[in-house]
JSON list of C-alpha atoms in Angstrom, two decimals:
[
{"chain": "A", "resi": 1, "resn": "UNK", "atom": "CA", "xyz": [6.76, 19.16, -4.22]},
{"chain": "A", "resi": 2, "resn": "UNK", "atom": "CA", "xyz": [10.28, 17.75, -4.59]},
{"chain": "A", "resi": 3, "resn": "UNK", "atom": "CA", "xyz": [13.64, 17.90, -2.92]},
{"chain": "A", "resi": 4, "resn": "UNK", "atom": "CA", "xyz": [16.83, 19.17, -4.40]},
{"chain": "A", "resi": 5, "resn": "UNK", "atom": "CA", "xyz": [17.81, 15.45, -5.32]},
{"chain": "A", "resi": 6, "resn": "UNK", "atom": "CA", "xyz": [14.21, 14.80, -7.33]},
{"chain": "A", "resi": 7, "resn": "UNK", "atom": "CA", "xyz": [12.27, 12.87, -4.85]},
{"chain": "A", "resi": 8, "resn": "UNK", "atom": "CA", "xyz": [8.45, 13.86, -3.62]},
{"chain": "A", "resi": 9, "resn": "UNK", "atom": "CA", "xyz": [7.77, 13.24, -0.26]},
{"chain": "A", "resi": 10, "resn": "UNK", "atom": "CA", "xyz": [5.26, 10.57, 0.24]},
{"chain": "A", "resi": 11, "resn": "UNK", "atom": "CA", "xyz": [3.42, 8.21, 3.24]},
{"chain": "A", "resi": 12, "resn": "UNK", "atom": "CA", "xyz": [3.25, 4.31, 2.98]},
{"chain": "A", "resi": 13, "resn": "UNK", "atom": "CA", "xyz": [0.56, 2.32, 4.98]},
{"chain": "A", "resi": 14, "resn": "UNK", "atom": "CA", "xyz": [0.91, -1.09, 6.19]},
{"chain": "A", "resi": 15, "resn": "UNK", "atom": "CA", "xyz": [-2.36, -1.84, 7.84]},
{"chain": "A", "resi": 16, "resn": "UNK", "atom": "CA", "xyz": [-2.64, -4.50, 10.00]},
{"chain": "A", "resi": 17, "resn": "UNK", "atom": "CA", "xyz": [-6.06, -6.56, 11.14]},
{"chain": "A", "resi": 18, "resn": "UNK", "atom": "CA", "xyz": [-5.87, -8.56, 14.60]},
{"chain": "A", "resi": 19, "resn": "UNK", "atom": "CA", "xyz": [-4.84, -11.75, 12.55]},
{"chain": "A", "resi": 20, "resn": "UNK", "atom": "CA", "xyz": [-1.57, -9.73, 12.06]},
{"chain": "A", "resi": 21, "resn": "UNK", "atom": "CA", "xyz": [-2.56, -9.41, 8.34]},
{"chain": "A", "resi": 22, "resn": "UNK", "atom": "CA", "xyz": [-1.98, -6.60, 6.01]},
{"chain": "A", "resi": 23, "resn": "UNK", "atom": "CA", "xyz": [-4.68, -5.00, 3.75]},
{"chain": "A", "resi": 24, "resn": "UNK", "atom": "CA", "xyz": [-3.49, -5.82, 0.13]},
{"chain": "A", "resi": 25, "resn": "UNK", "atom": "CA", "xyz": [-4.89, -3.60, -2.29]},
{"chain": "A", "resi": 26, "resn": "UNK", "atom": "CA", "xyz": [-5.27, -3.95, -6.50]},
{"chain": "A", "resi": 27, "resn": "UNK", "atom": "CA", "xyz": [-4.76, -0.93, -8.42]},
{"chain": "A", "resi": 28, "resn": "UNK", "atom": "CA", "xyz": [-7.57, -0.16, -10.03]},
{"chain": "A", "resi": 29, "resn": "UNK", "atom": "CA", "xyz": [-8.13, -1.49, -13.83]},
{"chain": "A", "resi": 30, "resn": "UNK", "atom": "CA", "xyz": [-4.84, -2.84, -13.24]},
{"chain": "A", "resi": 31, "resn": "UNK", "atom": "CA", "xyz": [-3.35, -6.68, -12.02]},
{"chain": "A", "resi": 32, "resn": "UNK", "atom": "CA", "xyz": [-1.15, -5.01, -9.96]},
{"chain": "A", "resi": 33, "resn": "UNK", "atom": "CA", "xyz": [-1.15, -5.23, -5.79]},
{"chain": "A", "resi": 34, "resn": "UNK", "atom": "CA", "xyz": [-0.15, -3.09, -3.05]},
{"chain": "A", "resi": 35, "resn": "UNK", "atom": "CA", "xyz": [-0.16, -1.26, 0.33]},
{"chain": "A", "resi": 36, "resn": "UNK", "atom": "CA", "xyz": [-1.76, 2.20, 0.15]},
{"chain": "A", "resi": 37, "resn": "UNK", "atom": "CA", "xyz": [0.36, 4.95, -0.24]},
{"chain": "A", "resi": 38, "resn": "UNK", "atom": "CA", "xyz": [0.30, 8.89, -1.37]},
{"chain": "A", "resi": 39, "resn": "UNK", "atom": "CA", "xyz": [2.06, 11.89, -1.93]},
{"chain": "A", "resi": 40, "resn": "UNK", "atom": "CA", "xyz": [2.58, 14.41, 1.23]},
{"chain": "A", "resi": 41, "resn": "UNK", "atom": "CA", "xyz": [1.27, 17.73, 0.21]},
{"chain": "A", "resi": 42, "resn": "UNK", "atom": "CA", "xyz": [3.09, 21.20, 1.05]},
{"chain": "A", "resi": 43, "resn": "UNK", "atom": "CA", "xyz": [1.98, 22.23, 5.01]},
{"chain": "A", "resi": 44, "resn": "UNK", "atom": "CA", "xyz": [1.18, 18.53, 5.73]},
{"chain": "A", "resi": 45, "resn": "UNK", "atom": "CA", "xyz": [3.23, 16.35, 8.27]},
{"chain": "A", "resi": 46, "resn": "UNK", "atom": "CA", "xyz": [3.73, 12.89, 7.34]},
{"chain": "A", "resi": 47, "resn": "UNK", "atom": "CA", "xyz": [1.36, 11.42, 10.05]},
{"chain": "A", "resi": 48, "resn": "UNK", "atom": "CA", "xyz": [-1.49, 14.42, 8.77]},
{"chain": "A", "resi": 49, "resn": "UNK", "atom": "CA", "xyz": [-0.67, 13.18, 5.12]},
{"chain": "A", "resi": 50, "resn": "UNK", "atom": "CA", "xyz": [-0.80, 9.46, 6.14]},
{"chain": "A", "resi": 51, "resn": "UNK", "atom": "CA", "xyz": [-4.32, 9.57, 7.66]},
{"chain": "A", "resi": 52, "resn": "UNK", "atom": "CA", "xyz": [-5.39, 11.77, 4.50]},
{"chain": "A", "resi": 53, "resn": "UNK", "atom": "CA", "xyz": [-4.40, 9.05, 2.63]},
{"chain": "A", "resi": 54, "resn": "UNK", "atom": "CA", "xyz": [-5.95, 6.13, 4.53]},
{"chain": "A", "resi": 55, "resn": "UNK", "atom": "CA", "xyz": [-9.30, 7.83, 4.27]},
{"chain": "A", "resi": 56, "resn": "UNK", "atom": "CA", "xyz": [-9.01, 8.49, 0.46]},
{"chain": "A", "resi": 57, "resn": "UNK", "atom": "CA", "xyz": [-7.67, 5.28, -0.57]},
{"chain": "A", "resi": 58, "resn": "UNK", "atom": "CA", "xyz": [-9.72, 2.83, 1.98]},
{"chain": "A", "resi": 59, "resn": "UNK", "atom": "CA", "xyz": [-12.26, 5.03, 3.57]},
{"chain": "A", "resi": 60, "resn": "UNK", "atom": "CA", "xyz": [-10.96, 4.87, 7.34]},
{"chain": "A", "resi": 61, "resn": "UNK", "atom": "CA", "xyz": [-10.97, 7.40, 9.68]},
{"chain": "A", "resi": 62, "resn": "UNK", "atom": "CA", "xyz": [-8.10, 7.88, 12.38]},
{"chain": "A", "resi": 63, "resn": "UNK", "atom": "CA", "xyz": [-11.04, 6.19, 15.41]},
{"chain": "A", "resi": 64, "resn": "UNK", "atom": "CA", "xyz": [-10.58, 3.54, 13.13]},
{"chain": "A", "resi": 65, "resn": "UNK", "atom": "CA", "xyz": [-6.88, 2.76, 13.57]},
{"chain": "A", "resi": 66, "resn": "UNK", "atom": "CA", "xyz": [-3.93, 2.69, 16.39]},
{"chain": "A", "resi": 67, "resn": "UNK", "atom": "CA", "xyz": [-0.63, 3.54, 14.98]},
{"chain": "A", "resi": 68, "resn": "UNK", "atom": "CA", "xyz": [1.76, 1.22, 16.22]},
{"chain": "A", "resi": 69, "resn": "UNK", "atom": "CA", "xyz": [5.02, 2.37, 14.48]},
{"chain": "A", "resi": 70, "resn": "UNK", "atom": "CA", "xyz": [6.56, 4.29, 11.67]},
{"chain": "A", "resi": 71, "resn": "UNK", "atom": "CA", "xyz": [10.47, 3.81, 9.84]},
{"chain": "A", "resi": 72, "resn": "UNK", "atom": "CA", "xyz": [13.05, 5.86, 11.09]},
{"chain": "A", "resi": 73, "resn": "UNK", "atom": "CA", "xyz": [14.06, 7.75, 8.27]},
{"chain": "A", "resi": 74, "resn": "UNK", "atom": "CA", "xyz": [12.57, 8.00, 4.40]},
{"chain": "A", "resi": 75, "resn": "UNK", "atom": "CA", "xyz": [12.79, 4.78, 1.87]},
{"chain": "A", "resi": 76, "resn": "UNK", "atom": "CA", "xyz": [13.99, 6.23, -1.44]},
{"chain": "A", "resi": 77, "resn": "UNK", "atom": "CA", "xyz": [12.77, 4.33, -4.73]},
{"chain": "A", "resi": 78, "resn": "UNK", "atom": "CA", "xyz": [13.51, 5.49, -8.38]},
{"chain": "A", "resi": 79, "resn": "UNK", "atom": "CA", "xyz": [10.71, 5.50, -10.98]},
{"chain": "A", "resi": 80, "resn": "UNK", "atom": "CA", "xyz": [11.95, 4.48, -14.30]},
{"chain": "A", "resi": 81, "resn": "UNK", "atom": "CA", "xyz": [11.45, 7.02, -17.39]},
{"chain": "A", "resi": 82, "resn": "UNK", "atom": "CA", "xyz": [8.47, 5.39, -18.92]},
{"chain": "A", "resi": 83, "resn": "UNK", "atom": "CA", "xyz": [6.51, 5.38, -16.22]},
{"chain": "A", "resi": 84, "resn": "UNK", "atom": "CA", "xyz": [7.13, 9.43, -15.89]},
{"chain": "A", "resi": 85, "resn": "UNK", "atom": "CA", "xyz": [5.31, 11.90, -17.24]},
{"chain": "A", "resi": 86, "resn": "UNK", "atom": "CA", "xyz": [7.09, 14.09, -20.15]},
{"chain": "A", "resi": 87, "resn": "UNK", "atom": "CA", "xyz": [6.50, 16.99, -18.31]},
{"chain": "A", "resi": 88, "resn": "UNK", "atom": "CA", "xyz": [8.13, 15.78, -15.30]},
{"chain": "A", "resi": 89, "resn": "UNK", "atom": "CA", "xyz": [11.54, 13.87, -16.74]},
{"chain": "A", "resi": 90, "resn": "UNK", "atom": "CA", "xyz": [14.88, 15.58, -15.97]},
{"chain": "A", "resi": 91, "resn": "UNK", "atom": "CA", "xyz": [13.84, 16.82, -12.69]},
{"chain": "A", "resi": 92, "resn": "UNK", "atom": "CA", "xyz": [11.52, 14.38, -11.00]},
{"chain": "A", "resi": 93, "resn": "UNK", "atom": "CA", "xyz": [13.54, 11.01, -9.70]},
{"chain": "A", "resi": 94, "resn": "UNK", "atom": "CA", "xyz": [10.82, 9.12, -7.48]},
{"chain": "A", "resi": 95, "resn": "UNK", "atom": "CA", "xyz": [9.70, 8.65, -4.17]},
{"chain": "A", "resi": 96, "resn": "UNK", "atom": "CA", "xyz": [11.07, 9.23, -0.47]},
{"chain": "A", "resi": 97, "resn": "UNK", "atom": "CA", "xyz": [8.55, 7.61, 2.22]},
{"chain": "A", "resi": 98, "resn": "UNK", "atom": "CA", "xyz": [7.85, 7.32, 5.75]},
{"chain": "A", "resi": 99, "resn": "UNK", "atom": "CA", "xyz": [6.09, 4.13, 5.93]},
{"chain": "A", "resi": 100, "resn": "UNK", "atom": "CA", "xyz": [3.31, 3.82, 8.80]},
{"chain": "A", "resi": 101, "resn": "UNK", "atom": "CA", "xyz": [2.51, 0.29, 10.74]},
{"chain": "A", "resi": 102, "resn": "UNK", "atom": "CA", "xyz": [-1.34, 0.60, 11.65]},
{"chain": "A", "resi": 103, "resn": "UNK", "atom": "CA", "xyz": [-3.74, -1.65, 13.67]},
{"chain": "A", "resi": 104, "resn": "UNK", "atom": "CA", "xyz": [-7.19, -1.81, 12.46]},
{"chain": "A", "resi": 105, "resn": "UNK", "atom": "CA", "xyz": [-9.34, -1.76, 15.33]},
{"chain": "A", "resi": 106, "resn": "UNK", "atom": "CA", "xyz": [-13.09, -1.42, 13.86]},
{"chain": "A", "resi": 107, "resn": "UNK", "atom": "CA", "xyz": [-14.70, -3.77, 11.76]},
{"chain": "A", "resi": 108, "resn": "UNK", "atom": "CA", "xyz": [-13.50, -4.82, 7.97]},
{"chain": "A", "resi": 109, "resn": "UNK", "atom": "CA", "xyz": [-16.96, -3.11, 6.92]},
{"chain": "A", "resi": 110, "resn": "UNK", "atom": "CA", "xyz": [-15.61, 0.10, 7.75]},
{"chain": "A", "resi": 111, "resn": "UNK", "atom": "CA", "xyz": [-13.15, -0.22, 4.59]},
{"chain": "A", "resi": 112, "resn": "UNK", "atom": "CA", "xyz": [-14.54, 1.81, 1.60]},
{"chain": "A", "resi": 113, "resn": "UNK", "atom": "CA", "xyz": [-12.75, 1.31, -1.48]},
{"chain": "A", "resi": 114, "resn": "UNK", "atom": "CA", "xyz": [-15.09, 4.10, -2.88]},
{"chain": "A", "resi": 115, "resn": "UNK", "atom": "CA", "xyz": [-14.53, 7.44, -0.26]},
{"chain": "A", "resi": 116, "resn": "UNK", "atom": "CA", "xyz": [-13.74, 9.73, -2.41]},
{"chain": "A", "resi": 117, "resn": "UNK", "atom": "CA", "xyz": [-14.40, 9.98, -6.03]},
{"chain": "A", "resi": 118, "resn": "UNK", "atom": "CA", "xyz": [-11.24, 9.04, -7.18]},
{"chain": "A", "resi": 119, "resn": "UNK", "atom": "CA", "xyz": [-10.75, 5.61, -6.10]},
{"chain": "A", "resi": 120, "resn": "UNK", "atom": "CA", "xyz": [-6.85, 3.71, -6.09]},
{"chain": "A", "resi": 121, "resn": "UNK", "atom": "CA", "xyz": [-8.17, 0.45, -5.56]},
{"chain": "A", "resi": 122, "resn": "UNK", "atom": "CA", "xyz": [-11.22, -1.97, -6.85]},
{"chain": "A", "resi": 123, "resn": "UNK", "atom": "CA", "xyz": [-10.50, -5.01, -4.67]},
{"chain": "A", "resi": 124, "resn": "UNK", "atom": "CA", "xyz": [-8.79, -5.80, -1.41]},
{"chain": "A", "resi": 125, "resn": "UNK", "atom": "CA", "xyz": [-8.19, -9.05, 0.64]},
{"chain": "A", "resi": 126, "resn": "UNK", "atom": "CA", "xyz": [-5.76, -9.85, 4.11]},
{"chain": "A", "resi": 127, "resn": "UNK", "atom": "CA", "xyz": [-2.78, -11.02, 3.38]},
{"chain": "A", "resi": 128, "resn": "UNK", "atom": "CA", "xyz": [0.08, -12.68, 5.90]},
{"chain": "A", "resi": 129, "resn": "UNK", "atom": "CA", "xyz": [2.41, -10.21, 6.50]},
{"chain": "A", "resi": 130, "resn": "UNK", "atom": "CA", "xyz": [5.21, -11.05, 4.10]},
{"chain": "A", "resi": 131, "resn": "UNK", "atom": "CA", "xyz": [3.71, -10.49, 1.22]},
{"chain": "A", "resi": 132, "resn": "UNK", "atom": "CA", "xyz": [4.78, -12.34, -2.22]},
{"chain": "A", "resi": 133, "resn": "UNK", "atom": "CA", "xyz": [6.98, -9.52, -3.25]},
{"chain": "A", "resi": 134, "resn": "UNK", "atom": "CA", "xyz": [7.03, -10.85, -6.87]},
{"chain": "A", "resi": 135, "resn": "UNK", "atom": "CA", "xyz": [3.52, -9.44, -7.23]},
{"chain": "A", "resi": 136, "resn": "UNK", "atom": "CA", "xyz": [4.43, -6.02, -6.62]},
{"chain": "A", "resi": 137, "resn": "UNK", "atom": "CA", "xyz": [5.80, -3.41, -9.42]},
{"chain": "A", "resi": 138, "resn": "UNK", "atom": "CA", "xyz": [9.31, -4.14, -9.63]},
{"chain": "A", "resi": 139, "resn": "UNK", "atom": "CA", "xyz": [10.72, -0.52, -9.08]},
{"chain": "A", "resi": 140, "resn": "UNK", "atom": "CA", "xyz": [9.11, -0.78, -4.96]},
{"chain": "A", "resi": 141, "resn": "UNK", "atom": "CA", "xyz": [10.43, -4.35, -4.12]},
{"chain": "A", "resi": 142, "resn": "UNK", "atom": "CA", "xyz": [13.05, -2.82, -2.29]},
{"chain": "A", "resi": 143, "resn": "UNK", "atom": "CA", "xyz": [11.20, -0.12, -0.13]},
{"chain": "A", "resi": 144, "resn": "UNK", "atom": "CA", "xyz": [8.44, -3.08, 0.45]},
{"chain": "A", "resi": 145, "resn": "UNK", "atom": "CA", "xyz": [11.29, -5.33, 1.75]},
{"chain": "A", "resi": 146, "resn": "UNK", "atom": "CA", "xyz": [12.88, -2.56, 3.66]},
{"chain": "A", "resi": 147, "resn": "UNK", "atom": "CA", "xyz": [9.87, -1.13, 5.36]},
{"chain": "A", "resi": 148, "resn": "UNK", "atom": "CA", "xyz": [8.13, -4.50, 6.33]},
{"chain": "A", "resi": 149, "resn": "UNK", "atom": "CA", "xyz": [11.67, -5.39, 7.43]},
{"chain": "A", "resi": 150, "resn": "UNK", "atom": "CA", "xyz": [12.45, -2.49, 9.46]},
{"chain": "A", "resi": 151, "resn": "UNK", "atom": "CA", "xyz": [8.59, -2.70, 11.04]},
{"chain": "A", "resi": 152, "resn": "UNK", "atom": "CA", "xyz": [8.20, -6.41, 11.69]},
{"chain": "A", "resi": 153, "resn": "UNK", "atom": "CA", "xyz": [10.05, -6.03, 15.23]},
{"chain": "A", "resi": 154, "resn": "UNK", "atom": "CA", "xyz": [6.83, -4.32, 16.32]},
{"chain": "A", "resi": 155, "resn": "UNK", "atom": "CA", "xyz": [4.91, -7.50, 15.50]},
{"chain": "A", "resi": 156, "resn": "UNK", "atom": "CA", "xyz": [4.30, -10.41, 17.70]},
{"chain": "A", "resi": 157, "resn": "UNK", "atom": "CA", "xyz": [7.37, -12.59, 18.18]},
{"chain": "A", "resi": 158, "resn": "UNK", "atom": "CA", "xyz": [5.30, -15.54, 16.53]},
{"chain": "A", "resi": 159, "resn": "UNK", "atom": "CA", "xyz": [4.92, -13.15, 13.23]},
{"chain": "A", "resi": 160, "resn": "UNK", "atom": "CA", "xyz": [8.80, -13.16, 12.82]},
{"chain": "A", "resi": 161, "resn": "UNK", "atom": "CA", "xyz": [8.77, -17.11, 11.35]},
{"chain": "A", "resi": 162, "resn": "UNK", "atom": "CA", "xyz": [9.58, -17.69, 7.56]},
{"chain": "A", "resi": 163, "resn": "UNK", "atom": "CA", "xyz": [11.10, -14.18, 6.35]},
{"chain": "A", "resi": 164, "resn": "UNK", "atom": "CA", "xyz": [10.84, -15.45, 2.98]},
{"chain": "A", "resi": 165, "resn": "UNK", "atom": "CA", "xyz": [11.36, -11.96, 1.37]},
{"chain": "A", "resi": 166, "resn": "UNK", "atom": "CA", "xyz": [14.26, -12.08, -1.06]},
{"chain": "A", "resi": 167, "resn": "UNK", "atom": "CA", "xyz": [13.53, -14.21, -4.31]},
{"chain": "A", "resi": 168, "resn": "UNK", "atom": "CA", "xyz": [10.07, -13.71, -4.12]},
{"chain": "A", "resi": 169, "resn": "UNK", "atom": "CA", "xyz": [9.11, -16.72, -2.27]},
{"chain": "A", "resi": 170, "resn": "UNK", "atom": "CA", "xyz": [5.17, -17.02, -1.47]},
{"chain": "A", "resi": 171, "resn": "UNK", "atom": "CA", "xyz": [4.17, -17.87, 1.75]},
{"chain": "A", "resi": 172, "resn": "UNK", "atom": "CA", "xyz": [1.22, -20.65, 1.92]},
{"chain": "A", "resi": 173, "resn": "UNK", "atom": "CA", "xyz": [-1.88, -18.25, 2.13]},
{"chain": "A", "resi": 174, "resn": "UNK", "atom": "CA", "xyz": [-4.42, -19.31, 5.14]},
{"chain": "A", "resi": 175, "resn": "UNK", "atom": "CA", "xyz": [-7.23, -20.90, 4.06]},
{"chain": "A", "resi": 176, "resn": "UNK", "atom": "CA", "xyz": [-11.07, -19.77, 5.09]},
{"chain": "A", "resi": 177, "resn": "UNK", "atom": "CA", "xyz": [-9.30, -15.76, 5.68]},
{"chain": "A", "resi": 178, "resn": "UNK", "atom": "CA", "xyz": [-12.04, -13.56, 8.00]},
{"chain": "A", "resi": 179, "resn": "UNK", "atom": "CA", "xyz": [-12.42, -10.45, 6.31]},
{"chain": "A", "resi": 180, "resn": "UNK", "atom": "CA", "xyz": [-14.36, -9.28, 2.90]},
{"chain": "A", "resi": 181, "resn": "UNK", "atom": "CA", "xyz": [-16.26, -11.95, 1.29]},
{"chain": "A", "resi": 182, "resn": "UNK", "atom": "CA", "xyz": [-15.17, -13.05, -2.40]},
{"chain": "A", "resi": 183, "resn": "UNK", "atom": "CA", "xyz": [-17.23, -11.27, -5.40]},
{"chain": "A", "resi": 184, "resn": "UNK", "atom": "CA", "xyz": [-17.61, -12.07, -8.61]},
{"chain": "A", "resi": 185, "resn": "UNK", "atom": "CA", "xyz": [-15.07, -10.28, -10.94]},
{"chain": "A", "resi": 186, "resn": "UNK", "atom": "CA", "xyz": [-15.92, -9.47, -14.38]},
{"chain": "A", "resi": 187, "resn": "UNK", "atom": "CA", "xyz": [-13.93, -10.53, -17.53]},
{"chain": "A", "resi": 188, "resn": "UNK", "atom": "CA", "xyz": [-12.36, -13.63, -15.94]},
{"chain": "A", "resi": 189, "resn": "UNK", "atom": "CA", "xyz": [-10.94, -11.80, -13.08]},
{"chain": "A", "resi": 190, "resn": "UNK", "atom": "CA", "xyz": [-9.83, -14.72, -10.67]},
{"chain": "A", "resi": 191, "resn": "UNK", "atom": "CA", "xyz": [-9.15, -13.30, -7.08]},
{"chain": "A", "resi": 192, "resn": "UNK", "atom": "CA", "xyz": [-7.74, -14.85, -4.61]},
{"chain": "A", "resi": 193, "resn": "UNK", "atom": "CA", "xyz": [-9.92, -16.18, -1.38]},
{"chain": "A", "resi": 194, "resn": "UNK", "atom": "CA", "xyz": [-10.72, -13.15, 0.96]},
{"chain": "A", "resi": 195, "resn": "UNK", "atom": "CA", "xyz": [-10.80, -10.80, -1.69]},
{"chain": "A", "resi": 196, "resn": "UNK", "atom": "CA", "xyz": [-13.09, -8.06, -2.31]},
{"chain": "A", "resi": 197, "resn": "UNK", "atom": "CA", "xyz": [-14.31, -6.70, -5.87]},
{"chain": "A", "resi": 198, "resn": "UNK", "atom": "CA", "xyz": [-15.67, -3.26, -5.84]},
{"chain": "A", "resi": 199, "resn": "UNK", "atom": "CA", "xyz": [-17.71, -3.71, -9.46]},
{"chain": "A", "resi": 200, "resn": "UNK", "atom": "CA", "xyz": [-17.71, -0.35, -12.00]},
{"chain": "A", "resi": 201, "resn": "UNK", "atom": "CA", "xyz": [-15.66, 1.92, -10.14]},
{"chain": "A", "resi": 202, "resn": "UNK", "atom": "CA", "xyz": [-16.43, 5.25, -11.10]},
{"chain": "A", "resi": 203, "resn": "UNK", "atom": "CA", "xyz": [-14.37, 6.38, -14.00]},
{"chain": "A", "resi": 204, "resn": "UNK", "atom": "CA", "xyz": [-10.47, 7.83, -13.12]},
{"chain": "A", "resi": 205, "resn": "UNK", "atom": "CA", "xyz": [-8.57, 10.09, -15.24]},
{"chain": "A", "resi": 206, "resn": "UNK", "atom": "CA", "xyz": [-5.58, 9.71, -13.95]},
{"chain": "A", "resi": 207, "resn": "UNK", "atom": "CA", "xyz": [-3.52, 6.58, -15.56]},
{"chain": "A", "resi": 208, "resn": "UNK", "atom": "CA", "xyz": [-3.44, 3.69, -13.16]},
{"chain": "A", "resi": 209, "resn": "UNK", "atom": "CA", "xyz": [0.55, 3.53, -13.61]},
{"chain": "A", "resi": 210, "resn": "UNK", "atom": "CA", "xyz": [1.18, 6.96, -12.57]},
{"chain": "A", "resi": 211, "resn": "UNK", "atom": "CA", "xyz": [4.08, 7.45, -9.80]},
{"chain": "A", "resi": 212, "resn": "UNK", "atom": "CA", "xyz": [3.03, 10.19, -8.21]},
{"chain": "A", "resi": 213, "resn": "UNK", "atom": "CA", "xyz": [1.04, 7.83, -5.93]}
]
């Protein structure tokens, strides 16, 4: 489902613990990090396709979460060519979101990596809220920036310190992070502290650099 200018509606999910840090997702088989996100299908609203998404991507329900804001208007990014499919160049562009700012408010066990049987992600962690933007596929820096910009006046006024967005700055990570507990990862994964590995996710089709997520 696109608009007349190319782009497919889609949701964008910033999920907050009571630490004030985000969930911080890698794409399965991939090195690649980021926030949840997914396409809004035809009859859905974006608040019905965002909690679709939530429980497909990290098994939560909408008990599970308070929504505590949402942008104002959509976030355009462009998808370069090679990461289109043939079938879809010349008339698909990339993605318009609505980005949702959620509060976690049941337990970290209640995140399921594995809900459906097409899993996005095989390892999560908490991350401070201004995420190392560097990390992130280049094409979605600018809707990252822009949506944890535009959402960060909903945080705590102590949250706003060291907006160290542009350049790709990292923040100094907390050490000893409350959350999932570190697994081994196979192949010489290193992950960071506080980060999950789901082991042998079940196999996915779909290739991991597709941008219709």
């Amino acid at each position: 489902m696109l608009d007349r200018e190319g782009f497919r509606p889609n949701v964008g999910i910033i999920l907050l613990n009571q630490r004030n840090q985000v969930f911080w997702g890698k794409r399965i088989r991939s090195h690649s990090w980021q926030f949840p996100q997914g396409g809004i299908d035809r009859g859905e609203t974006p608040e019905q396709a965002m909690y679709r998404e939530l429980h497909e991507e990290v098994g939560l329900m909408p008990e599970h979460v308070n929504i505590v804001a949402r942008t104002r208007d959509w976030l355009r990014y462009e998808v370069p060519d090679r990461f289109i499919r043939r079938d879809a160049r010349g008339h698909y562009k990339g993605q318009k979101q609505i980005w949702y700012l959620l509060r976690l408010v049941a337990q970290d066990w209640n995140l399921n990596l594995r809900a459906t049987s097409h899993p996005e992600f095989d390892a999560w962690r908490w991350h401070d809220y201004w995420v190392p933007l560097d990390v992130v596929v280049e094409f979605k820096r600018g809707v990252y920036e822009m949506a944890l910009t535009e959402l960060a006046r909903y945080l705590p006024r102590s949250d706003h310190r060291n907006r160290y967005l542009r350049g790709g700055t990292r923040h100094r990570e907390d050490e000893g992070d409350e959350g999932s507990s570190a697994m081994c990862a196979p192949f010489g994964l290193e992950l960071p502290p506080g980060a999950s590995f789901d082991p042998d996710p079940q196999n996915d089709e779909r290739s991991v650099n597709t941008p219709f997520k």
